[in-house]
mmCIF file of C-alpha atoms in Angstrom:
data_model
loop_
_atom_site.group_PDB
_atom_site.id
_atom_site.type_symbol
_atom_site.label_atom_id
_atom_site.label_comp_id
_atom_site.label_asym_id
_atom_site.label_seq_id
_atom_site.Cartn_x
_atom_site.Cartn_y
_atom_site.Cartn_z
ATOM 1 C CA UNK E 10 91.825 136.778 44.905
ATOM 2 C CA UNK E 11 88.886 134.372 45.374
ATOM 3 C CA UNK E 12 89.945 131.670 47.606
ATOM 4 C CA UNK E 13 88.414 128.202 47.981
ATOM 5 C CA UNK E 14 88.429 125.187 49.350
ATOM 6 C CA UNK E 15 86.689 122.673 47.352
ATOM 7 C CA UNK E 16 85.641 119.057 46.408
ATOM 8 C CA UNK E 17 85.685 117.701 42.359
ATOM 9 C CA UNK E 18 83.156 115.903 41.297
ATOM 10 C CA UNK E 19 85.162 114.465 38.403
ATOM 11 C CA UNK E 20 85.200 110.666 38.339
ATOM 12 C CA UNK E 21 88.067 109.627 40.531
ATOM 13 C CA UNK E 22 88.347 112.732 42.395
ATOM 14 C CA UNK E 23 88.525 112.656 46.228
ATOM 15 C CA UNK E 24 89.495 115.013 49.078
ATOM 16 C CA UNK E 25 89.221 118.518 49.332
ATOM 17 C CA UNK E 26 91.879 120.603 47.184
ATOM 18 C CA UNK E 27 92.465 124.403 47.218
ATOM 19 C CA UNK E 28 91.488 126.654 44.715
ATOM 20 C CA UNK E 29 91.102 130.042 42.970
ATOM 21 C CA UNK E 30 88.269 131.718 41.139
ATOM 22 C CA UNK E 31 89.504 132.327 37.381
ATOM 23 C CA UNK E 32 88.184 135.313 35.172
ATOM 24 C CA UNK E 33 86.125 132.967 33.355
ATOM 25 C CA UNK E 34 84.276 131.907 36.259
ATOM 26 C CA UNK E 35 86.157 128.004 36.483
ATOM 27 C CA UNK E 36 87.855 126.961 39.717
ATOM 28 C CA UNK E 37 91.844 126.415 39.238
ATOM 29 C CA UNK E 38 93.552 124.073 41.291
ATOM 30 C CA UNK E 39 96.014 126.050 42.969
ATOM 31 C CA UNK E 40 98.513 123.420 43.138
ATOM 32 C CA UNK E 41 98.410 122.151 39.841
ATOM 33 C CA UNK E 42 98.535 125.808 38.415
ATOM 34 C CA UNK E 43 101.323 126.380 40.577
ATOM 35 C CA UNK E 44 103.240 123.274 39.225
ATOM 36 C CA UNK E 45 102.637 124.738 35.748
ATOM 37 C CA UNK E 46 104.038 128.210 36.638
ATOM 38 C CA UNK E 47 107.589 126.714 38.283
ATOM 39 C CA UNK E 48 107.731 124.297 34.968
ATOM 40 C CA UNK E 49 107.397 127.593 33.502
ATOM 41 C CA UNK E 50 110.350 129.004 35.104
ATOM 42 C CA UNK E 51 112.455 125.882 34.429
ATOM 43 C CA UNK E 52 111.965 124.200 37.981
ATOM 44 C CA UNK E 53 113.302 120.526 37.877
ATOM 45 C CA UNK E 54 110.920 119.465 40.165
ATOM 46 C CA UNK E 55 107.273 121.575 40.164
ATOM 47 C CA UNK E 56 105.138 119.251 41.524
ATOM 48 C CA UNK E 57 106.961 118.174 44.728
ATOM 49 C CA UNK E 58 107.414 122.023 45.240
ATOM 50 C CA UNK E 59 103.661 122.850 44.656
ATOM 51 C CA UNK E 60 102.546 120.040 47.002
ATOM 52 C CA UNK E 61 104.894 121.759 49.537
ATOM 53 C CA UNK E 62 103.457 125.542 48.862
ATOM 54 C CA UNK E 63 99.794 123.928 48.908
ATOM 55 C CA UNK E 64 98.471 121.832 51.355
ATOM 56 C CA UNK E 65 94.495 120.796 51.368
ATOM 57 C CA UNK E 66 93.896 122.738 54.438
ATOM 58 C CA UNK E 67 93.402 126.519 53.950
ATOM 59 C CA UNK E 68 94.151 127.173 57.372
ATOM 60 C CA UNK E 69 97.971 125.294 56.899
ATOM 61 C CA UNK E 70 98.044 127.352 53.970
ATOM 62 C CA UNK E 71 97.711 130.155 55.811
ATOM 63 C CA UNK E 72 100.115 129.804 58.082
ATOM 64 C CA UNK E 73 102.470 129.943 55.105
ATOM 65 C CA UNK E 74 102.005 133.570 55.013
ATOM 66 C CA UNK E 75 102.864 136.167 52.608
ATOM 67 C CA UNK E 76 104.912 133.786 50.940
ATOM 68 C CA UNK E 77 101.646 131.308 50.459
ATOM 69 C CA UNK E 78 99.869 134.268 49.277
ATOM 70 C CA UNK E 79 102.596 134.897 46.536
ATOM 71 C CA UNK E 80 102.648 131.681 45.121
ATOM 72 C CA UNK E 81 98.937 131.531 44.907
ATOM 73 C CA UNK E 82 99.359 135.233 42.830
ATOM 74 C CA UNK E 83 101.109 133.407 40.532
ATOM 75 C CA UNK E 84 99.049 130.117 40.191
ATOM 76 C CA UNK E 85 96.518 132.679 39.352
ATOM 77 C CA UNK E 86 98.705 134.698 36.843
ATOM 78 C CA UNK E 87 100.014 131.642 35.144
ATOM 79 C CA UNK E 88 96.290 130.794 34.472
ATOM 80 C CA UNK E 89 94.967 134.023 33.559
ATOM 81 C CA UNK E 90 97.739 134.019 31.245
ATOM 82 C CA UNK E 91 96.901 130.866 29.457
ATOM 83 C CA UNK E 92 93.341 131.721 29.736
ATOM 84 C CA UNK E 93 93.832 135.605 27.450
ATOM 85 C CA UNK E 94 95.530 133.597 25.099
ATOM 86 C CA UNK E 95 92.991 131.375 24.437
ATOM 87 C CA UNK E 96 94.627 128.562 25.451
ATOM 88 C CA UNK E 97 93.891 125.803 28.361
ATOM 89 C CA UNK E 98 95.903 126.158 31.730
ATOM 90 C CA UNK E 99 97.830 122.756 31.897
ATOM 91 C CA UNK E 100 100.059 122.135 34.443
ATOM 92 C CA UNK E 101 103.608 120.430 33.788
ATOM 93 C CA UNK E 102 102.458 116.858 32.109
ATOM 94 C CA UNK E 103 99.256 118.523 30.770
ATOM 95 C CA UNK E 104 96.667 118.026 33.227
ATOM 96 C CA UNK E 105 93.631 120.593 33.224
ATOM 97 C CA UNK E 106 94.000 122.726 35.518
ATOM 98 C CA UNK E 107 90.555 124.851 35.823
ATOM 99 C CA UNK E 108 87.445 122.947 36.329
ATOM 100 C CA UNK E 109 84.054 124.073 35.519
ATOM 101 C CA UNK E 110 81.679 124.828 38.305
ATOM 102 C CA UNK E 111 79.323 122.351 37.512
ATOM 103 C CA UNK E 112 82.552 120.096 38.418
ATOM 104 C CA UNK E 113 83.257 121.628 41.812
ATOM 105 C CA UNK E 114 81.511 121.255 45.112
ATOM 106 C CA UNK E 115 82.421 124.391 47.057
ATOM 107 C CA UNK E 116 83.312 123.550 50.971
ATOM 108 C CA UNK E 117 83.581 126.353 53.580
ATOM 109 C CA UNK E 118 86.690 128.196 52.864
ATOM 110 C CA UNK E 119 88.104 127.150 56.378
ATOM 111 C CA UNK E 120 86.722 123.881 57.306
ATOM 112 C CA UNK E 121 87.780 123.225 60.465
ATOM 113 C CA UNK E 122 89.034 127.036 61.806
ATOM 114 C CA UNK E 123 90.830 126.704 64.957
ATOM 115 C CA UNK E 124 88.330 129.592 66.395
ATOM 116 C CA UNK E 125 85.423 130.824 65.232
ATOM 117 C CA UNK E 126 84.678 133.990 67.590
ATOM 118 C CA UNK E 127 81.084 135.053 67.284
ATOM 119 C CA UNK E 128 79.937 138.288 68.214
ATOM 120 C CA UNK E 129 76.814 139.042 69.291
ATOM 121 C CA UNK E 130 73.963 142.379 69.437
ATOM 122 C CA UNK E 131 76.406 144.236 67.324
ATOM 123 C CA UNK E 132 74.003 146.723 65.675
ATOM 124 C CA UNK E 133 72.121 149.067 66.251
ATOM 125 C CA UNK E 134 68.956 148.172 64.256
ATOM 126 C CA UNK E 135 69.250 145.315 66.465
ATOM 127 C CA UNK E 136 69.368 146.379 69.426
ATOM 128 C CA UNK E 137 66.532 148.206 69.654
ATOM 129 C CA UNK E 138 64.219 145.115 67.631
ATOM 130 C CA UNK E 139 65.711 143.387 70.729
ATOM 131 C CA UNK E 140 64.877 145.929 73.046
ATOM 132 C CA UNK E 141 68.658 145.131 74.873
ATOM 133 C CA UNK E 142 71.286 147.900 75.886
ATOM 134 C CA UNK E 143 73.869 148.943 74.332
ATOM 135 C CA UNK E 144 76.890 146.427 75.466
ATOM 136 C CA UNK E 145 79.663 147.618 77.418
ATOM 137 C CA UNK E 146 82.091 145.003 75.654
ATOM 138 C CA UNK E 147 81.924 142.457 72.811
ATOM 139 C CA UNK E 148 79.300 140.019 73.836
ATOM 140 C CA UNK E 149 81.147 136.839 72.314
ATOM 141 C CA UNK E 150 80.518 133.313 71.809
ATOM 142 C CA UNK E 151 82.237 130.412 70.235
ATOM 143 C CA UNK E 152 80.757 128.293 66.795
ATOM 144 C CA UNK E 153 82.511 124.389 66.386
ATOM 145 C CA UNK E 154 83.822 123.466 63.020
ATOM 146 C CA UNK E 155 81.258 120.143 63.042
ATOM 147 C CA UNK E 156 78.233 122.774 62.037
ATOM 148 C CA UNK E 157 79.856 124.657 59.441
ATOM 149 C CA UNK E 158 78.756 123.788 55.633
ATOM 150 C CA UNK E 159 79.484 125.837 52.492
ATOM 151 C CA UNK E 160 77.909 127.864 49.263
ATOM 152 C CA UNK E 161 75.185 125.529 48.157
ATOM 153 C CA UNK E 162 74.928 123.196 50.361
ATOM 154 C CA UNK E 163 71.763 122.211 52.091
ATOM 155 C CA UNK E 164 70.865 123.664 55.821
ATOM 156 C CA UNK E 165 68.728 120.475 57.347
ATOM 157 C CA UNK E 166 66.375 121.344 59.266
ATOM 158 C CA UNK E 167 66.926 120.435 63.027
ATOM 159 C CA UNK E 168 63.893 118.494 63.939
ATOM 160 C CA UNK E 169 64.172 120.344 67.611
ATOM 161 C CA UNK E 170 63.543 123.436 66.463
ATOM 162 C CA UNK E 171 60.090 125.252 64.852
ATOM 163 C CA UNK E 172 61.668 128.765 64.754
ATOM 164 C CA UNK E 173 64.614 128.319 62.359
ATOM 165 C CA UNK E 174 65.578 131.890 61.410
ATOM 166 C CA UNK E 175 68.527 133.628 59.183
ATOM 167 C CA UNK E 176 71.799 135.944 60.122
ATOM 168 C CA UNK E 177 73.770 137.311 57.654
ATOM 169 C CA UNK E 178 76.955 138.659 58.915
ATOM 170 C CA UNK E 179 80.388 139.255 57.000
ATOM 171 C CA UNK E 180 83.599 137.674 58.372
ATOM 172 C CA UNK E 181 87.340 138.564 59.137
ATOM 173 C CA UNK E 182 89.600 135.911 58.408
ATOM 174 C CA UNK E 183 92.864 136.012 60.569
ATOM 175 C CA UNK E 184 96.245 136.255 58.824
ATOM 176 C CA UNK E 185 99.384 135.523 61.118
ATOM 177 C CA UNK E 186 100.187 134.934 65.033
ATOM 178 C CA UNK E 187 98.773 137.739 66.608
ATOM 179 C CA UNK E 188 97.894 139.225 70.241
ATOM 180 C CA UNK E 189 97.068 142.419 71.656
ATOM 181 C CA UNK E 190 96.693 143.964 68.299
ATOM 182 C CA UNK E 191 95.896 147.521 68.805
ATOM 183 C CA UNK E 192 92.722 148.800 66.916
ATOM 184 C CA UNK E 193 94.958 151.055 64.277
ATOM 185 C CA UNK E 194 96.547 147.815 63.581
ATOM 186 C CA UNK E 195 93.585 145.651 63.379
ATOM 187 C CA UNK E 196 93.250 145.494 60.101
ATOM 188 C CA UNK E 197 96.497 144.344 58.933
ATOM 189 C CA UNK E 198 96.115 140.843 60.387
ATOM 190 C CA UNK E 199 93.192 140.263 58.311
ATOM 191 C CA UNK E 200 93.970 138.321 55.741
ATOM 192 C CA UNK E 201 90.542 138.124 53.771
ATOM 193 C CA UNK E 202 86.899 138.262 54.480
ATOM 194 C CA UNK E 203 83.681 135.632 54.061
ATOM 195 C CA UNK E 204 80.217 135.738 53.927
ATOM 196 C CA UNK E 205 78.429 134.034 56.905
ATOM 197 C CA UNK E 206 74.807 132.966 57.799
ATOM 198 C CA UNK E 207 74.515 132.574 61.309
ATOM 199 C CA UNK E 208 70.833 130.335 61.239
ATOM 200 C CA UNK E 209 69.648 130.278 64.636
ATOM 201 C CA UNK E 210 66.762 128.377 66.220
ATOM 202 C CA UNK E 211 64.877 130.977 68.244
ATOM 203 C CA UNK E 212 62.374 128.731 70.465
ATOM 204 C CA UNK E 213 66.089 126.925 71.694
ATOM 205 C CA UNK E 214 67.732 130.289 72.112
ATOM 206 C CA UNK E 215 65.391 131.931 74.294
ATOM 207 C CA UNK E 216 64.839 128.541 76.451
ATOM 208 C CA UNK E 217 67.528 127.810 78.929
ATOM 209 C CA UNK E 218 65.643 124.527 79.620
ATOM 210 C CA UNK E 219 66.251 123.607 76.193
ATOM 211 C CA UNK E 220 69.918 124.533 75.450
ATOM 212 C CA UNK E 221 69.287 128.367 75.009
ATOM 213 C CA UNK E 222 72.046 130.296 72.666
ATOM 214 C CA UNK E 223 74.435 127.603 73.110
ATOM 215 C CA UNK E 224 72.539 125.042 71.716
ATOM 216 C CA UNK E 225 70.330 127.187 69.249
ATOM 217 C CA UNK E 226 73.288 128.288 67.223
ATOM 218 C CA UNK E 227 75.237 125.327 67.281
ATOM 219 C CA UNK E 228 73.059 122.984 65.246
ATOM 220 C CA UNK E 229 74.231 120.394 62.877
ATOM 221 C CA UNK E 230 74.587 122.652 59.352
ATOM 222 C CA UNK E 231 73.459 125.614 60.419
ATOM 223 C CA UNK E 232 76.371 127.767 60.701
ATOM 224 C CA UNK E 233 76.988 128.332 56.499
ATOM 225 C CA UNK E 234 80.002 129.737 55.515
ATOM 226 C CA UNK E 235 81.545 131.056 51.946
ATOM 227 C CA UNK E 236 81.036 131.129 48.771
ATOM 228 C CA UNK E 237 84.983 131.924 48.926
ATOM 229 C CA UNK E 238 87.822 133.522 51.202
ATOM 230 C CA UNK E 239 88.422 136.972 49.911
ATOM 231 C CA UNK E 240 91.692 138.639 49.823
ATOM 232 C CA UNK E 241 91.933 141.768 51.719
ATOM 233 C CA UNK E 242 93.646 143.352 49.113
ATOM 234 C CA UNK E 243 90.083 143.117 47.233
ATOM 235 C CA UNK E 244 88.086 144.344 50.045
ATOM 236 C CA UNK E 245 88.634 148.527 49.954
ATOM 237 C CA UNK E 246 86.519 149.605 53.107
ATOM 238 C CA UNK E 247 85.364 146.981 55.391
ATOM 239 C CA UNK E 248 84.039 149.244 57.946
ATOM 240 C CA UNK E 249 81.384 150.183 55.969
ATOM 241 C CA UNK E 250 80.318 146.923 53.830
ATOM 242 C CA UNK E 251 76.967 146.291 52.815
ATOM 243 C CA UNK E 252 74.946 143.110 54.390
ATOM 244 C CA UNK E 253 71.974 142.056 53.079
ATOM 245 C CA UNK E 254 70.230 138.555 53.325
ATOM 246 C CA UNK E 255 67.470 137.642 51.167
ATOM 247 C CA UNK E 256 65.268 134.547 51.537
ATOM 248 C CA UNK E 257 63.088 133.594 48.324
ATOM 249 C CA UNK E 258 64.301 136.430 46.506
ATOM 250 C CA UNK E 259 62.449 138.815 49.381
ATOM 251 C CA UNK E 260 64.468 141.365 51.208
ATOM 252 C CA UNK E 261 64.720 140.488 55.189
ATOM 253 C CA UNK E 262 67.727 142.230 56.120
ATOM 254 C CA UNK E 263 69.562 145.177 54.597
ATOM 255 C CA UNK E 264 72.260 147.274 56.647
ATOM 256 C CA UNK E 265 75.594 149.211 56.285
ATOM 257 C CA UNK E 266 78.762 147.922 58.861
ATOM 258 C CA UNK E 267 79.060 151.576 59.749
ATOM 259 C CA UNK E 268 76.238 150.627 61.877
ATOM 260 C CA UNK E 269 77.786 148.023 64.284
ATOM 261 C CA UNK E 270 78.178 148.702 67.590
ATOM 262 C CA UNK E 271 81.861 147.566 68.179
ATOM 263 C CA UNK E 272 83.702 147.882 64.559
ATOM 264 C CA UNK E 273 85.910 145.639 62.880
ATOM 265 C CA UNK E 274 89.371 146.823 64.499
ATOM 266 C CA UNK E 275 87.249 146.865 68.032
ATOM 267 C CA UNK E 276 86.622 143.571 67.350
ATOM 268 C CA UNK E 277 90.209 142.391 66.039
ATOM 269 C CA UNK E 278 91.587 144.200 69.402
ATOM 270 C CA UNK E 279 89.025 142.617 71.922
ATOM 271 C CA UNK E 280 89.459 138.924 70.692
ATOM 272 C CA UNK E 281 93.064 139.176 70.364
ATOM 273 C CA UNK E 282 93.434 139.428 74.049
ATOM 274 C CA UNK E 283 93.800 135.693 73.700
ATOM 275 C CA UNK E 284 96.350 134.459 71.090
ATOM 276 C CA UNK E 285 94.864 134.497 67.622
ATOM 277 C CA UNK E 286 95.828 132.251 64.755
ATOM 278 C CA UNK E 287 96.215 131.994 60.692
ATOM 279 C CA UNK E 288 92.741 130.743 60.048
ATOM 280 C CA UNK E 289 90.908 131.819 63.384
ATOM 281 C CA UNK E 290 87.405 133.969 62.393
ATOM 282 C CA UNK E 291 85.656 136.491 63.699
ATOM 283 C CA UNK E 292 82.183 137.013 63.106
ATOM 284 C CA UNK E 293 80.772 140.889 62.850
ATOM 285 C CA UNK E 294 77.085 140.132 64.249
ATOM 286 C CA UNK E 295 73.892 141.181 62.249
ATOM 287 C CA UNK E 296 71.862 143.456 61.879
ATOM 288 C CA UNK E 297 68.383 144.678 62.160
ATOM 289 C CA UNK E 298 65.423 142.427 60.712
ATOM 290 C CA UNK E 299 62.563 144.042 57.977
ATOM 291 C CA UNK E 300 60.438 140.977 59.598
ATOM 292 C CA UNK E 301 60.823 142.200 62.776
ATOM 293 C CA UNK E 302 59.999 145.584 62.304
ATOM 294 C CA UNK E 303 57.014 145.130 60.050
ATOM 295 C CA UNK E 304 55.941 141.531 60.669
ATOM 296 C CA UNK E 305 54.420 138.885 60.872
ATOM 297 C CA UNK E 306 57.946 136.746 61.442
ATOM 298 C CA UNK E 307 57.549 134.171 58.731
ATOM 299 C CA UNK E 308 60.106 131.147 60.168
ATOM 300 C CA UNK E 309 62.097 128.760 57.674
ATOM 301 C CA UNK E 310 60.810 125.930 55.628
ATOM 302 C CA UNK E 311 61.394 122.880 53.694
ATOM 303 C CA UNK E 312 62.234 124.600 49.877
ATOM 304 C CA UNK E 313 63.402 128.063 51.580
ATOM 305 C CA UNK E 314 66.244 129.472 49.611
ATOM 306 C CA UNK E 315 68.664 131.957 51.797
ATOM 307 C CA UNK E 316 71.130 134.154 49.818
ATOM 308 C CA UNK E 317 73.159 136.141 52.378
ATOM 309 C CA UNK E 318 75.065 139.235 50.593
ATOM 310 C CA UNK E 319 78.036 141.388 51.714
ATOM 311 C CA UNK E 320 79.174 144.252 49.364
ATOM 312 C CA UNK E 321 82.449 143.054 47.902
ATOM 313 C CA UNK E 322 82.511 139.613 49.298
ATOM 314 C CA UNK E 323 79.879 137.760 47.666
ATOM 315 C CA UNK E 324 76.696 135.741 48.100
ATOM 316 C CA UNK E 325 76.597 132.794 50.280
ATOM 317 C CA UNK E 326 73.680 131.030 48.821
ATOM 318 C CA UNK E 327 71.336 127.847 50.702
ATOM 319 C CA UNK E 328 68.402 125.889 50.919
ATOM 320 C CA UNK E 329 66.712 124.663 53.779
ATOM 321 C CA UNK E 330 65.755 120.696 53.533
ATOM 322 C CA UNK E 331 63.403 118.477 56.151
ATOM 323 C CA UNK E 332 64.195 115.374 56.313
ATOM 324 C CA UNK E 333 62.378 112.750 58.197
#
């Protein structure tokens, strides 16, 4: 399943709702098509039990667990359903339950994650553009909900910066209470995986005077995230994922995640030495830049367009605006 957690821009609409990605490319609201599927099944009362099963918060629906992910199985089956038979998905007093895109403003999957656990020089191809050392552990770093912005929506500029650059990275989405989760576990406390675009403002990073990695990665809307939260169940090898970013259509970085330093289940098994949490995220780092290598390093601009790809996952796709 294709996740989301989005924003309608009918008339009247307000808040952010949860959703899932229908074969015909429209968002369903998962509560509403959940509603319809217990009216279905003769439940008295479907929409007091949907608002129950779906809260707006992805990471309280989370927490629900396998159960949560059941229900939202068949909110998606109920559609699909309605949608072979050429018929629109209504939920129980006929409201529409799938909205077009150009209806829906896609948010980042998980808002406001309780973590978001970075990791840092994490390939190869980048640590030797770098000219660091391989790591003896995870070099990790934290990223606060206030920056993140989803699929589409603008990156603006940060007037303190002249050296805005792009990071494609995928994500791994944590599933259920967690800690000290061996490596050959890892990967069953993943619950999904996201696409994210760690923008970075080099002349901050490598400036302690001015805020150095701390600051440079922690810019208002430049941490994108999305286009959707993708089931695990959807993902068949994410150890060796392909992660490409493109910015106006121009290849600038294109790797395999058999090349990261510390894999997935390294990662899952470092970071859970602390607790870990439905919702929590852990970032896989990037890799190796074509700019970099071949040059000359051509920095963001008003108009730029970044689409960062990972095999399976999706594209998380944004512009960069100046204002001011």
């Amino acid at each position: 399943m294709k996740l989301a957690t989005y924003r309608s821009l009918a008339p009247g609409a307000t808040g952010d709702r949860l959703g899932v990605l229908a074969s015909d490319g429209r968002m369903a609201d998962l509560r509403l098509a959940y509603a319809g599927y217990l009216s279905s099944k003769g439940e008295g009362r479907p929409h007091a039990m949907a608002d129950t099963r779906f809260p707006q918060d992805m990471t309280e629906f989370l927490k629900g667990g396998t159960p949560a992910m059941d229900a939202a199985r068949s909110a998606l089956e109920f559609t699909e359903e309605a949608i072979a038979k050429g018929r629109e998905p209504e939920g129980p007093d006929g409201e529409l339950i799938a909205l077009d895109a150009n209806l829906v403003k896609l948010r980042a999957p998980i808002p406001r994650p309780g973590k978001f656990l970075h990791t840092g020089i994490n390939f190869y191809s980048h640590l030797e553009e770098t000219g660091h050392k391989k790591p003896d552990n995870v070099q990790a770093a934290g990223r606060f909900s206030s920056t993140l912005i989803g699929h589409e929506e603008p990156v603006v500029h940060p007037h303190q910066t002249e050296e805005l650059e792009w990071e494609p990275e995928v994500c791994y989405v944590i599933g259920e209470n967690c800690k000290d989760v061996k490596p050959e576990n890892a990967l069953d406390v993943i619950v999904g995986y996201t696409v994210y675009n760690d923008v970075s403002a080099r002349d901050i990073q490598r400036t302690k005077a001015l805020g150095s990695v701390f600051l440079a990665k922690n810019l208002d809307t430049t941490n994108p995230l999305g286009p959707y939260l993708v089931t695990a169940d959807e993902v068949p090898n994410p150890e060796s994922l392909r992660l490409t970013c493109r910015v106006n259509g121009q290849v600038k970085q294109d790797s395999d995640l058999a090349e990261m330093v510390f894999g997935v289940r390294e990662l899952v098994a470092f970071f859970s030495q602390m607790s870990l949490e439905p919702g929590d995220i852990i970032s896989s780092g990037t890799c190796g830049s074509v700019d970099r290598r071949k040059g000359p390093r051509i920095f963001l601009k008003n108009g730029d367009v970044m689409e960062c790809e990972v095999e399976h996952v999706g594209v998380l796709r944004n512009s960069v605006v100046v204002t001011g």
